[in-house]
Structure formats: C-alpha cells, structure tokens
Amino acid sequence: MTNSAISDVFSLLSKLMDIHHENSFKSKSYANAAFQIDRLPQELSTMPISKIASQKGIGESIAKSVIELLETNELTVLKDLISKTPEGVLELMKIKGIGPKKIATIWHELGIESPGELLYACNENRLILYKGFGEKSQLSIKESLEFYFNNQDRFLYASIEPIAIQIEAFLKRIFDEDEVAITGAFRRQCEIIDVLEFVIKAPTEIIIEALSSNQLFELEKEEDDTIYYKFQNIIRIQIISCEEENKNQILFFTTNTPEFNDAFDTMFPELDYQESNTLGDEEIFEMAGIQYIEPALREDASIIKIAQENEIPQLIEMSDIKGVIHNHSNWSDGQYSIAEMANACISKGYEYLVMSDHSVSSYYANGLQTDRILKQHDEIDMLNDRLAPFKIFKSIECDILGDGQLDYDDNVLSTFDLVITSIHQNLKMTEEKAMMRLMGAITNPFTRILCHPTGRLLLSRKEYPIDYEKVIDACKQNNVVIEINANPRRLDLDWRWVKYAIDQGVLLSINPDAHTIEGIDDIRYGVLVAQKGMMTAKNNLSSFSLKEFEEFLTKKY
C-alpha cells in the first residue's frame, strides 16, 4: 500500500470520526498523519516496521494502524465506522462544500441520510435554522447538490425534460421536423428516465455523420438500427434509425413497454402497420378496432382490454386544476409570504389556495406554535377580505407522531378549515409501525387529506413499507382524500395505485407541496403521473371549483 493510499484511509477515518462525534483528539491525530504521510519522501511499505513510528506525524499509536494497513490492506476501526454509517451519508462526503461537521449536523439533527433528502431540505429552506448554516451556505450546498445530480446516470422526469426538449429541437433542425420523434419512457411520462430515445427517419450512417462533429454527442456503439450515444458524457441516448415505410410502426413499438407490445402482437397478429404511416400511431389502434391508448398508459397488457371495452376515460389535464392545495409560506419553511403565494395563484388563474404550513413537531421547519396559528388565521382573514372572490383556506400539514396521534389537540385542530396529515420524522419503520401511524391519522376525524403516504424521495430515499390496499380501503371508510404529491422527487401516491384507489371510490388530490412560487407549477408533474394512473378530473379534489371545494369541506364532520 502506497503512502498516498494510507493517507486517504486516515483522511477518511478522521472525517468519519468527526461525523460520528468520536474522540476529537484522535480524529485530529489521524488527519495530521494523513497530511504528513502523503508528504514523506520514502514509502512506508519499504521501511523496517521498527522505524515507522519515528516518522514525522506518526508516533506509536498511528504506527500500529499503518502496520495493520500494510499487513492486511484494511483498518478495523475504519471498517467498523463504515458499517455504522448509512450509505447515503457516505455519499454526502462526495459533495463539494459539505465538511464532516456539517454532515454530522445534517445527519444527527436533521435526520437526513442522503444527498437527495438534503436537496429537498434545501428547497424547503430548512438548513438555515441550524448552527453553522446560513442562506449563503445553504445556496452553495444546493448548487453543489444540483451539480452532483446532474452528473448521475438516472434522472427525474422533471430534471431531464428541458434537456430532452432541447435535444429533440436540435435533431429536428438537422433532420427536419417530421423526421424526428421522441419515444420510450419519456414519451410514456415515466417518473424516472434512464435513457432518452429518439426515432429518426434516416440511415444510420447519415445520422452518425451528422452528429460526428458535435462534441456533446459521444458515439458509444452502433447495433443493428440503433445508435448509442452519451450526451455531455452524462445522459444515455439511443437513436433508432428507420425508413419512411416503417417510421410509425417503430415509433409505436419503441414507445410501449415489451409487456404491452407482446400482448398487442398476440391479440392483433394480422395488422398491416405500413397502412398506418400516413397518420401516426392513432391509426394503429383504429385498425385494431379499439379505443386509442395514450402513450402514458402503455405500460402493461391490462390497458388493452380496457380499450377493447371502450372504457378509457378522458384523462385529467392541467386545465382541470382549479385550486392549489398543500402549500407552505414563510410562516414555516416556505420562502414567500401568504400574500405572495396567493397573488401568484391568482395570476396563474386558480380559484383558491390551501395554506398548509408545518405543525409544531416539525421544529426544523419552524412549525407553528398555537399562538402563531391564531396570528396566521388573522392574516388569512384580512387577505380574504382583500382578495375576494379568490379564497385562502386555513390548513395545517399536521405531523403524524410515532404513536399515530396528531401533534395538536382537538381544540386546535378544529380551528382549521381542513387538516392534512403527513409523516416527516422517524421514517425507518417496519410495515407494522408505518401502518399503525398511518391508520391513526386516517381514523382521526380531523384528517381530510393523507399526504405523501410512503415518504419516498425518488432516487434518494426508499419508501417505508405499507399495505397499499389497507391504506386505500381505510381512506375510503373514513372519507379521507389521498394526495398525489406533485413534487418531482415525491410523486407519492405512486401512479401504480391510482386506479385501485379510483376503483374503491377514494378521492385523490394532486397537490404541489409548494415551498416557493415556482413550486406551484410542479402541479404539472402530478398531472402527468396521474394520467398514467388513468385519473380523471372528477377523481381529483384540486379540480373542484371553489364552490365545490367549500361544499366538500362541509361533508366530513
């Protein structure tokens, strides 16, 4: 083992000791040893063992660790610390500008265990509440995290969407408007995108030649009619070459999942796809004699039978959203005042705003004490007088505590127009524990909306385990709405359970969980995944008009 490698081990050990609040004297000793060993003129591995302790910055104690490394290529104390450190915390050490002391605070005090959770916390303006963090450091960390995520190989739909649109526009300038189409998972509106796929009506050699001078496209391989690129050395791109006579057929089949394609081929083996090339893939469904299936729905075989029975409903659209439910202001961890959030909603054409700041247990998010709730309600009353007919509703995102109780008593809960409930803390749970907490909230008579029911952060934090059917059935029995949290990192409830909820008669609600004015526009991503769950406007609470929403609020108690 080289001096450089030994230095790296000691540097990592020092940092982990700080993160775990281990003996600070030992931590500094290892850090100093790392610094000195990296600058030694002679490799320690070539020295007699008896001379290692006499080298500058080493000493007897450090020498024992050096000898262990030289003899075994590992260090027991480091191995033990790594085993006690969540993988995501280790990943945080890769982020520029976040040292061990800050990571210790982030992990031990905020309960954050991954870069994705930390970015979400930055977007919620939570870091500035803790010692060692200010607005500038929070912004710097946010920028570093965004850079880090922009250099990964899997992407949230919302993150990659602007890039996909730009690439498609660029390709259309080269090959003409009608010769290029985006396909695959992006066209199906999947929440996570691993590769961007395009169909281009041109021979492979022409495509390769056209992109050869563009340094952003790195050619990896050519296989049959598919060309594989890396865009900006980050994003995987597949370009499928086609001819005029099979363009729409290829667009059709590359849009769909293999499961959908296998079922479609089995059910309609005699279709002549060449006939469809004048109009598009709508004609393929027409030739099959079934209802058109939107790309977002082409995930599995079951949708084909629904189309045969002409039972695909009119899917929800952004224009169906009438109100903005679940929002945060600077009363808790939002960045704007209630008035600013309300005026933004008015300018976007919405009829009402449900202001749901954090409750008292979310101390890290400046959750509202009882006296502050009363002051906030006075402000909302004043704003409603001024902004009518637009209306702001008094709500709270009430924490579901460890025993399933809510963190205000009934007297406080009764002062709100509606209560929405969420789990924010102690997310590492068994299914039994998670279900106990969720059922406690669902059966509480004040709960109107169950928010982000699995606590997941896509690509960052796995959901806690729940029995979806039992949760949805309980919401039906207790007249509780289930949120589809539209934040691109959540999209929770998962679209795969939307149809089950609808079939059980459960009302859903596409909510932005907005902490900024810009966050209001996240509603669109909730709509996109809701479409994948075959959701309609009538299934969605935030599609209720102001009058309908007010009537809804009178029906619970």
XYZ file of C-alpha atoms in Angstrom:
557
model
C 0.000 0.000 0.000
C 1.417 3.387 -1.032
C 1.787 6.408 1.234
C -0.919 8.147 -0.798
C -3.359 5.288 -0.202
C -2.550 5.196 3.536
C -3.100 8.963 3.679
C -6.510 8.580 2.011
C -7.514 5.928 4.565
C -6.525 8.099 7.513
C -8.249 11.135 5.994
C -11.485 9.172 5.588
C -11.166 7.798 9.122
C -10.702 11.288 10.549
C -13.773 12.577 8.740
C -15.940 9.640 9.816
C -14.807 10.051 13.431
C -15.963 13.682 13.289
C -19.272 12.662 11.733
C -19.828 10.084 14.479
C -18.722 12.517 17.222
C -15.795 10.268 18.135
C -12.791 11.468 20.174
C -11.750 14.765 18.555
C -8.097 14.380 19.638
C -7.830 11.039 17.824
C -9.609 12.462 14.796
C -7.101 15.332 14.560
C -4.222 12.888 15.016
C -5.380 10.845 12.022
C -5.939 13.985 9.958
C -2.427 15.217 10.767
C -0.984 11.777 9.998
C -2.758 11.796 6.623
C -1.211 15.174 5.830
C 2.312 14.167 6.891
C 2.336 10.650 5.369
C 1.335 11.965 1.957
C 4.493 14.120 2.007
C 7.037 11.571 3.225
C 9.954 11.131 0.800
C 10.115 7.353 1.346
C 7.303 4.793 1.047
C 6.384 3.384 4.468
C 5.999 -0.031 2.903
C 9.771 -0.091 2.217
C 10.792 0.810 5.775
C 11.537 -1.575 8.627
C 8.476 -1.734 10.897
C 10.579 -0.508 13.813
C 11.198 2.850 12.072
C 7.615 3.724 11.131
C 6.715 5.284 14.495
C 9.664 7.688 14.276
C 8.461 9.296 11.057
C 7.119 12.843 11.267
C 3.440 12.987 12.269
C 3.126 9.271 13.056
C 4.097 8.125 16.557
C 3.409 4.803 18.253
C -0.404 4.811 18.087
C -0.649 5.793 14.419
C 2.166 3.385 13.581
C 0.027 0.461 14.761
C -2.658 1.475 12.268
C -0.076 1.885 9.497
C 1.284 -1.607 10.171
C -2.250 -3.052 10.164
C -2.862 -1.460 6.770
C 0.409 -2.688 5.349
C -0.226 -6.239 6.561
C -3.971 -6.582 5.862
C -4.895 -3.768 3.424
C -7.690 -2.707 5.767
C -8.220 -0.948 9.059
C -10.613 -2.491 11.575
C -11.609 0.797 13.187
C -12.471 2.288 9.780
C -14.356 -0.818 8.713
C -16.450 -0.622 11.890
C -17.269 3.050 11.363
C -18.256 2.479 7.732
C -20.576 -0.345 8.811
C -22.346 2.079 11.184
C -22.690 4.811 8.565
C -25.697 4.880 6.204
C -24.702 4.587 2.559
C -26.293 7.947 1.779
C -24.246 9.686 4.490
C -21.096 8.264 2.925
C -22.352 9.658 -0.376
C -22.757 13.102 1.206
C -18.998 13.144 1.726
C -18.617 13.383 -2.061
C -20.498 16.693 -2.210
C -18.292 19.751 -2.526
C -18.611 22.245 0.310
C -20.030 19.895 2.940
C -17.441 19.042 5.577
C -17.694 16.416 8.338
C -19.077 18.801 10.947
C -21.869 19.951 8.637
C -22.609 16.329 7.678
C -22.816 15.459 11.392
C -25.422 18.193 11.887
C -27.308 17.190 8.739
C -27.436 13.550 9.828
C -27.834 13.718 13.602
C -30.008 16.829 13.942
C -31.986 16.955 10.696
C -32.223 13.178 10.262
C -31.072 13.452 6.629
C -29.249 10.429 5.236
C -28.763 11.056 1.514
C -27.936 13.801 -0.997
C -31.489 13.700 -2.369
C -33.012 14.279 1.055
C -30.579 17.139 1.609
C -31.511 18.811 -1.674
C -35.172 18.504 -0.728
C -34.381 20.124 2.641
C -32.545 22.974 0.894
C -35.578 23.542 -1.316
C -37.682 23.687 1.852
C -35.298 26.281 3.321
C -34.591 24.095 6.353
C -30.806 24.275 6.707
C -30.661 27.913 7.773
C -32.378 27.006 11.050
C -29.281 25.141 12.253
C -25.978 26.338 13.653
C -23.279 26.592 11.027
C -25.679 27.188 8.146
C -26.833 30.465 6.670
C -28.591 31.475 3.480
C -25.304 31.636 1.546
C -24.079 28.241 2.735
C -27.483 26.689 2.021
C -27.421 28.122 -1.511
C -23.864 26.899 -2.029
C -24.776 23.388 -0.855
C -27.868 23.409 -3.080
C -25.781 24.330 -6.113
C -23.245 21.603 -5.317
C -26.020 19.037 -4.933
C -27.627 20.052 -8.223
C -24.255 19.732 -9.943
C -23.810 16.299 -8.355
C -27.215 15.077 -9.500
C -26.672 16.477 -12.982
C -23.727 14.108 -13.241
C -25.618 10.911 -12.418
C -26.935 8.387 -14.945
C -30.591 8.258 -13.813
C -32.824 11.302 -13.888
C -36.143 12.537 -12.601
C -38.548 13.313 -15.436
C -38.650 16.961 -14.381
C -34.849 17.230 -14.363
C -34.301 15.744 -17.791
C -37.372 17.225 -19.519
C -35.764 20.537 -20.597
C -32.720 18.673 -21.922
C -34.912 16.198 -23.820
C -36.844 19.055 -25.412
C -33.626 20.833 -26.419
C -32.130 17.667 -27.918
C -35.331 16.945 -29.842
C -35.382 20.508 -31.219
C -31.707 20.231 -32.203
C -32.281 16.931 -34.022
C -35.296 18.376 -35.830
C -33.166 21.248 -37.124
C -30.764 18.705 -38.610
C -33.220 16.113 -39.947
C -36.413 18.171 -40.453
C -39.453 18.453 -38.213
C -41.327 15.372 -39.417
C -38.341 13.028 -39.370
C -37.654 13.079 -35.609
C -39.797 11.874 -32.691
C -39.020 11.249 -29.036
C -40.069 7.832 -27.809
C -39.601 5.318 -24.985
C -40.001 6.008 -21.277
C -40.002 9.771 -21.762
C -42.962 9.600 -24.128
C -44.738 7.386 -21.574
C -44.206 10.118 -18.937
C -42.287 7.815 -16.593
C -41.175 9.420 -13.346
C -37.565 8.202 -13.728
C -35.691 8.239 -17.025
C -32.613 6.085 -17.642
C -32.193 6.790 -21.354
C -33.595 9.260 -23.887
C -34.796 7.529 -27.047
C -35.455 9.087 -30.448
C -36.723 7.707 -33.748
C -35.151 9.370 -36.808
C -36.099 8.733 -40.416
C -32.599 8.486 -41.850
C -29.979 5.769 -42.453
C -27.631 5.089 -39.537
C -24.585 6.269 -41.487
C -26.250 9.616 -42.209
C -27.166 10.078 -38.522
C -23.642 9.229 -37.369
C -22.115 11.581 -39.940
C -24.465 14.423 -38.979
C -23.555 14.158 -35.286
C -19.864 13.371 -35.711
C -18.751 16.994 -35.459
C -20.818 17.725 -32.350
C -18.668 17.230 -29.273
C -21.712 16.918 -26.998
C -22.625 13.592 -28.611
C -20.099 10.840 -27.865
C -20.686 7.789 -30.041
C -20.511 4.581 -27.985
C -21.652 1.877 -30.402
C -23.902 1.016 -33.318
C -26.034 -2.120 -33.124
C -28.444 -3.071 -35.929
C -30.559 0.061 -36.464
C -29.822 1.610 -33.051
C -27.038 4.103 -32.339
C -25.913 4.620 -28.757
C -24.554 7.978 -27.575
C -23.536 9.688 -24.356
C -24.702 13.299 -24.311
C -22.352 15.652 -22.423
C -20.739 12.447 -21.138
C -23.717 12.010 -18.793
C -27.044 11.220 -20.455
C -27.533 7.993 -22.349
C -29.210 8.467 -25.729
C -30.488 5.864 -28.164
C -31.332 6.850 -31.728
C -33.348 4.319 -33.720
C -32.925 4.627 -37.466
C -35.976 3.950 -39.620
C -37.290 4.340 -43.158
C -40.443 6.081 -44.351
C -42.427 2.863 -44.638
C -41.799 1.733 -41.041
C -41.387 5.002 -39.107
C -44.747 4.967 -37.313
C -44.522 1.252 -36.611
C -41.137 1.757 -34.953
C -42.358 4.824 -33.050
C -45.322 2.777 -31.840
C -43.324 -0.214 -30.619
C -40.461 1.797 -29.085
C -42.965 3.897 -27.140
C -44.556 0.881 -25.485
C -43.142 -1.465 -22.865
C -42.199 -5.002 -24.005
C -45.125 -6.388 -21.990
C -47.580 -4.137 -23.821
C -46.055 -4.997 -27.211
C -46.164 -8.755 -26.594
C -49.830 -8.588 -25.629
C -50.729 -6.304 -28.549
C -48.970 -8.581 -31.069
C -50.732 -11.619 -29.647
C -54.167 -10.017 -29.799
C -53.789 -8.368 -33.227
C -51.384 -10.555 -35.260
C -52.779 -9.598 -38.688
C -52.289 -5.832 -38.535
C -50.590 -4.235 -41.541
C -48.534 -1.482 -39.905
C -47.463 0.055 -43.198
C -51.003 1.364 -43.638
C -50.574 3.493 -40.525
C -47.631 5.532 -41.729
C -49.666 8.359 -43.198
C -51.406 9.354 -39.953
C -49.483 8.115 -36.912
C -49.978 5.571 -34.178
C -53.590 6.656 -33.619
C -54.418 4.755 -36.821
C -52.822 1.577 -35.463
C -55.454 1.462 -32.729
C -58.130 2.327 -35.273
C -57.048 -0.589 -37.461
C -57.115 -2.842 -34.396
C -60.669 -1.691 -33.755
C -60.051 -0.476 -30.224
C -60.038 2.826 -28.383
C -56.892 4.939 -28.675
C -54.447 4.327 -25.816
C -52.385 7.359 -24.821
C -48.615 6.724 -24.591
C -48.698 7.324 -20.831
C -50.970 4.283 -20.406
C -48.954 1.804 -22.455
C -47.259 0.091 -19.525
C -48.913 -3.323 -19.232
C -51.338 -5.604 -21.028
C -54.383 -4.825 -18.884
C -54.999 -1.478 -20.593
C -55.642 -3.217 -23.932
C -58.743 -4.981 -22.587
C -59.995 -1.675 -21.151
C -59.532 -0.098 -24.594
C -61.384 -3.001 -26.255
C -64.346 -2.224 -23.996
C -64.047 1.494 -24.808
C -63.685 2.310 -21.114
C -60.610 4.566 -21.070
C -61.927 7.831 -19.627
C -60.963 11.391 -20.508
C -57.684 11.784 -18.616
C -57.090 14.724 -16.322
C -55.338 17.765 -17.827
C -53.617 20.792 -16.304
C -56.582 22.911 -17.344
C -58.732 20.847 -14.950
C -56.860 22.095 -11.857
C -58.879 24.796 -10.089
C -57.178 25.120 -6.695
C -53.711 24.843 -5.205
C -53.784 22.559 -2.169
C -50.859 21.934 0.228
C -48.545 24.942 0.241
C -46.050 26.494 2.630
C -45.316 30.139 3.386
C -42.594 31.911 5.337
C -44.652 31.278 8.451
C -42.886 27.901 8.445
C -40.291 26.823 5.858
C -41.629 28.448 2.703
C -39.788 31.300 1.022
C -42.712 33.646 0.330
C -45.487 35.298 2.288
C -49.071 34.074 2.127
C -49.990 37.189 0.142
C -47.248 36.496 -2.401
C -48.325 32.864 -2.757
C -51.970 33.904 -3.148
C -51.230 36.563 -5.763
C -49.140 34.042 -7.694
C -52.103 31.641 -7.704
C -54.421 34.417 -8.886
C -52.038 35.328 -11.720
C -51.999 31.666 -12.795
C -55.791 31.537 -12.933
C -56.529 29.433 -9.842
C -59.625 29.977 -7.708
C -58.273 29.188 -4.245
C -55.189 28.406 -2.179
C -54.954 25.962 0.723
C -52.204 27.202 3.039
C -50.773 24.234 4.941
C -47.724 25.275 6.912
C -45.923 22.779 9.131
C -47.169 21.853 12.587
C -45.325 22.223 15.868
C -43.456 18.903 15.842
C -41.658 19.935 12.650
C -39.438 22.236 14.697
C -36.749 22.047 11.996
C -39.260 23.625 9.590
C -40.307 26.367 12.018
C -43.578 24.560 12.757
C -46.396 26.676 14.158
C -46.976 27.037 17.893
C -50.599 27.631 18.891
C -50.206 31.387 19.317
C -48.721 31.701 15.830
C -51.629 29.726 14.357
C -54.052 32.356 15.656
C -51.956 35.165 14.179
C -51.731 33.390 10.837
C -55.505 32.933 10.774
C -55.971 36.664 11.387
C -53.690 37.377 8.420
C -55.638 34.981 6.196
C -58.935 36.632 7.193
C -57.501 40.021 6.233
C -56.212 38.707 2.911
C -59.522 37.043 2.075
C -61.317 40.368 2.566
C -58.844 41.971 0.179
C -58.541 39.245 -2.473
C -62.167 38.086 -2.828
C -63.561 36.241 -4.749
C -60.260 34.334 -4.560
C -60.097 32.478 -1.252
C -57.322 31.244 1.036
C -58.204 28.277 3.244
C -56.723 27.760 6.693
C -54.970 24.424 6.826
C -52.029 22.753 8.525
C -49.704 19.937 7.488
C -50.030 18.116 10.772
C -47.306 15.654 11.745
C -48.319 12.061 12.402
C -46.422 11.229 15.567
C -44.759 7.953 16.466
C -47.901 6.631 18.166
C -50.255 7.592 15.332
C -51.576 10.672 17.100
C -51.569 14.164 15.583
C -49.485 16.836 17.237
C -52.291 19.219 18.191
C -55.293 18.543 20.365
C -58.833 18.621 19.001
C -59.420 22.225 20.122
C -56.568 23.446 17.924
C -57.395 21.131 15.010
C -60.979 22.403 14.973
C -59.777 25.928 14.128
C -58.659 24.886 10.629
C -60.792 24.668 7.511
C -59.091 21.341 6.814
C -56.231 19.294 8.251
C -53.775 17.427 6.068
C -51.509 14.862 7.725
C -48.026 13.533 6.969
C -45.174 11.525 8.432
C -41.955 13.536 8.463
C -39.794 12.037 11.199
C -38.506 8.583 12.185
C -39.047 7.209 8.691
C -37.123 3.975 9.228
C -40.032 1.749 10.144
C -41.363 -1.744 9.769
C -44.612 -2.100 7.863
C -46.393 -2.749 11.154
C -45.117 0.520 12.629
C -45.844 2.530 9.487
C -49.366 1.134 9.246
C -50.055 1.896 12.903
C -49.076 5.514 12.384
C -50.991 5.901 9.108
C -54.127 4.248 10.463
C -54.008 6.507 13.496
C -54.112 9.538 11.221
C -56.657 8.141 8.770
C -59.121 7.324 11.557
C -58.680 10.715 13.226
C -61.897 12.625 12.432
C -59.974 15.815 11.633
C -57.830 14.304 8.850
C -59.113 15.350 5.428
C -56.074 14.539 3.256
C -53.340 11.950 3.793
C -50.208 13.417 2.236
C -47.228 11.694 0.547
C -48.261 8.388 2.148
C -44.993 6.459 1.694
C -42.460 9.201 2.458
C -40.353 8.355 -0.573
C -37.929 10.648 -2.368
C -37.290 9.301 -5.842
C -33.656 8.338 -6.488
C -32.867 9.386 -2.915
C -34.933 7.690 -0.243
C -36.829 4.437 -0.387
C -40.440 4.493 0.771
C -41.290 2.983 4.125
C -43.265 -0.253 3.636
C -47.053 -0.030 3.733
C -50.020 -2.201 2.820
C -51.408 -0.065 0.000
C -54.755 -1.812 -0.178
C -55.394 -1.453 3.550
C -54.421 2.229 3.489
C -56.629 2.974 0.493
C -59.549 0.960 1.892
C -59.248 2.783 5.234
C -59.275 6.143 3.463
C -62.483 5.089 1.726
C -64.087 4.093 5.015
C -63.077 7.330 6.733
C -63.716 9.712 3.818
C -60.035 10.693 3.650
C -58.523 12.013 0.430
C -55.132 10.656 -0.661
C -52.606 13.097 -2.029
C -50.620 12.673 -5.200
C -47.735 14.862 -4.122
C -46.622 16.570 -7.329
C -43.114 17.445 -6.211
C -40.969 15.668 -8.846
C -38.947 13.988 -6.090
C -42.039 12.542 -4.429
C -44.893 11.795 -6.884
C -46.452 9.943 -3.974
C -49.064 8.248 -4.090
C -47.368 6.111 -6.757
C -49.364 6.150 -10.017
C -49.481 2.316 -9.981
C -52.007 2.530 -7.124
C -54.127 5.335 -8.531
C -56.518 3.062 -10.417
C -57.085 0.872 -7.345
C -57.925 3.976 -5.310
C -60.317 5.202 -8.000
C -61.975 1.785 -8.250
C -62.542 1.856 -4.477
C -64.175 5.277 -4.759
C -61.367 7.149 -2.992
C -60.902 10.789 -3.909
C -57.341 11.820 -4.785
C -55.762 15.268 -4.829
C -52.886 16.491 -6.995
C -51.015 18.925 -4.743
C -47.727 20.760 -5.356
C -46.412 20.841 -1.762
C -45.089 24.208 -2.860
C -42.491 25.984 -0.745
C -41.940 28.669 -3.378
C -43.998 30.431 -6.032
C -42.150 28.407 -8.650
C -43.109 25.222 -6.817
C -46.777 25.804 -7.627
C -46.010 24.785 -11.209
C -44.977 21.310 -10.011
C -48.690 20.507 -10.242
C -47.986 19.616 -13.876
C -45.778 16.673 -12.889
C -48.527 15.378 -10.641
C -50.916 15.581 -13.581
C -48.515 13.624 -15.803
C -48.241 10.695 -13.384
C -51.957 10.871 -12.568
C -52.619 10.337 -16.271
C -50.563 7.150 -16.050
C -52.963 6.002 -13.346
C -55.961 6.729 -15.655
C -57.189 9.526 -13.413
C -59.935 11.943 -14.435
C -60.811 15.425 -13.226
C -63.774 14.088 -11.245
C -61.394 11.858 -9.248
C -59.294 14.875 -8.195
C -60.074 17.184 -5.287
C -57.950 20.058 -6.615
C -60.128 20.036 -9.750
C -63.126 21.081 -7.632
C -64.279 24.629 -8.225
C -64.235 26.988 -5.245
C -67.924 26.355 -4.639
C -67.488 22.569 -4.913
C -64.467 22.678 -2.593
C -66.407 24.636 0.034
C -69.210 22.084 -0.197
C -66.678 19.260 0.195
C -65.433 20.804 3.440
C -68.922 20.632 4.979
C -69.322 16.863 4.500
C -66.720 15.308 6.841
C -67.967 16.042 10.335
